[in-house]
CSV table of C-alpha atoms in Angstrom, one decimal:
chain,number,residue,atom,x,y,z
A,280,UNK,CA,-38.5,31.8,-1.9
A,281,UNK,CA,-35.7,29.9,-3.4
A,282,UNK,CA,-36.1,25.7,-2.9
A,283,UNK,CA,-32.5,25.8,-2.5
A,284,UNK,CA,-31.4,26.4,1.4
A,285,UNK,CA,-28.4,26.2,2.9
A,286,UNK,CA,-28.2,23.7,5.9
A,287,UNK,CA,-28.1,25.8,8.9
A,288,UNK,CA,-28.3,25.4,12.9
A,289,UNK,CA,-27.8,21.4,14.1
A,290,UNK,CA,-28.3,20.1,11.0
A,291,UNK,CA,-26.1,22.2,9.1
A,292,UNK,CA,-23.0,21.7,11.7
A,293,UNK,CA,-23.8,17.9,11.6
A,294,UNK,CA,-22.9,18.0,7.9
A,295,UNK,CA,-20.0,19.8,8.4
A,296,UNK,CA,-18.9,17.4,11.0
A,297,UNK,CA,-19.7,14.5,8.7
A,298,UNK,CA,-18.0,15.8,5.7
A,299,UNK,CA,-14.8,16.5,7.8
A,300,UNK,CA,-14.7,13.2,9.3
A,301,UNK,CA,-15.0,11.8,5.6
A,302,UNK,CA,-12.1,14.0,4.4
A,303,UNK,CA,-10.1,12.9,7.6
A,304,UNK,CA,-10.7,9.3,7.0
A,305,UNK,CA,-9.9,9.7,3.3
A,306,UNK,CA,-6.6,11.2,4.3
A,307,UNK,CA,-5.7,8.7,6.8
A,308,UNK,CA,-6.2,5.9,4.3
A,309,UNK,CA,-4.1,7.6,1.3
A,310,UNK,CA,-1.5,7.8,4.0
A,311,UNK,CA,-1.4,4.6,5.4
A,312,UNK,CA,-1.6,2.9,1.7
A,313,UNK,CA,1.1,4.9,0.8
A,314,UNK,CA,3.4,3.9,3.7
A,315,UNK,CA,2.6,0.2,3.0
A,316,UNK,CA,3.5,0.7,-0.6
A,317,UNK,CA,6.7,2.6,0.0
A,318,UNK,CA,8.0,0.1,2.6
A,319,UNK,CA,7.0,-3.0,0.7
A,320,UNK,CA,9.2,-1.6,-2.4
A,321,UNK,CA,12.0,-0.7,0.1
A,322,UNK,CA,12.1,-4.3,1.1
A,323,UNK,CA,12.4,-6.2,-2.1
A,324,UNK,CA,16.0,-7.2,-3.2
A,325,UNK,CA,16.7,-6.4,-6.5
A,326,UNK,CA,17.1,-9.8,-8.3
A,327,UNK,CA,19.5,-9.8,-11.2
A,328,UNK,CA,21.5,-12.6,-12.7
A,329,UNK,CA,24.7,-13.1,-11.5
A,330,UNK,CA,27.9,-13.3,-13.9
A,331,UNK,CA,26.4,-16.6,-15.2
A,332,UNK,CA,23.0,-17.9,-15.7
A,333,UNK,CA,21.8,-21.1,-14.8
A,334,UNK,CA,20.5,-23.3,-17.1
A,335,UNK,CA,17.3,-26.1,-16.8
A,336,UNK,CA,17.0,-29.3,-18.5
A,337,UNK,CA,13.5,-29.3,-17.8
A,338,UNK,CA,12.0,-25.4,-17.9
A,339,UNK,CA,8.5,-27.3,-16.7
A,340,UNK,CA,10.0,-27.7,-13.3
A,341,UNK,CA,10.4,-24.1,-12.8
A,342,UNK,CA,7.0,-23.1,-14.3
A,343,UNK,CA,7.6,-22.5,-17.5
A,344,UNK,CA,5.2,-24.1,-20.6
A,345,UNK,CA,7.3,-25.7,-22.6
A,346,UNK,CA,5.1,-25.1,-25.4
A,347,UNK,CA,5.2,-21.6,-25.0
A,348,UNK,CA,8.9,-21.4,-25.0
A,349,UNK,CA,8.9,-23.2,-28.0
A,350,UNK,CA,7.0,-21.0,-29.7
A,351,UNK,CA,9.0,-18.1,-28.5
A,352,UNK,CA,12.1,-19.7,-29.9
A,353,UNK,CA,10.6,-20.3,-33.3
A,354,UNK,CA,9.6,-16.6,-33.2
A,355,UNK,CA,13.1,-15.3,-32.1
A,356,UNK,CA,14.6,-17.4,-35.0
A,357,UNK,CA,12.1,-16.2,-37.5
A,358,UNK,CA,12.9,-12.6,-36.9
A,359,UNK,CA,16.9,-13.2,-36.9
A,360,UNK,CA,17.7,-12.1,-33.3
């Protein structure tokens, strides 16, 4: 007598139905997420600089860290870019 038995009867069909429902739910969720990602990617307009770049006297007003910009400039100067 084997200790491993295949489910049969009502229990077997119940397990098959649950597995089928899980597979359909998962597929539906993946499909929905894919649609959301594709639609959000298509709705974003590219944000490229124009012919001229706008300069700011106070980068902190635009959310930039003045200290980090200073360190970045010092690094750029040190590597001769």
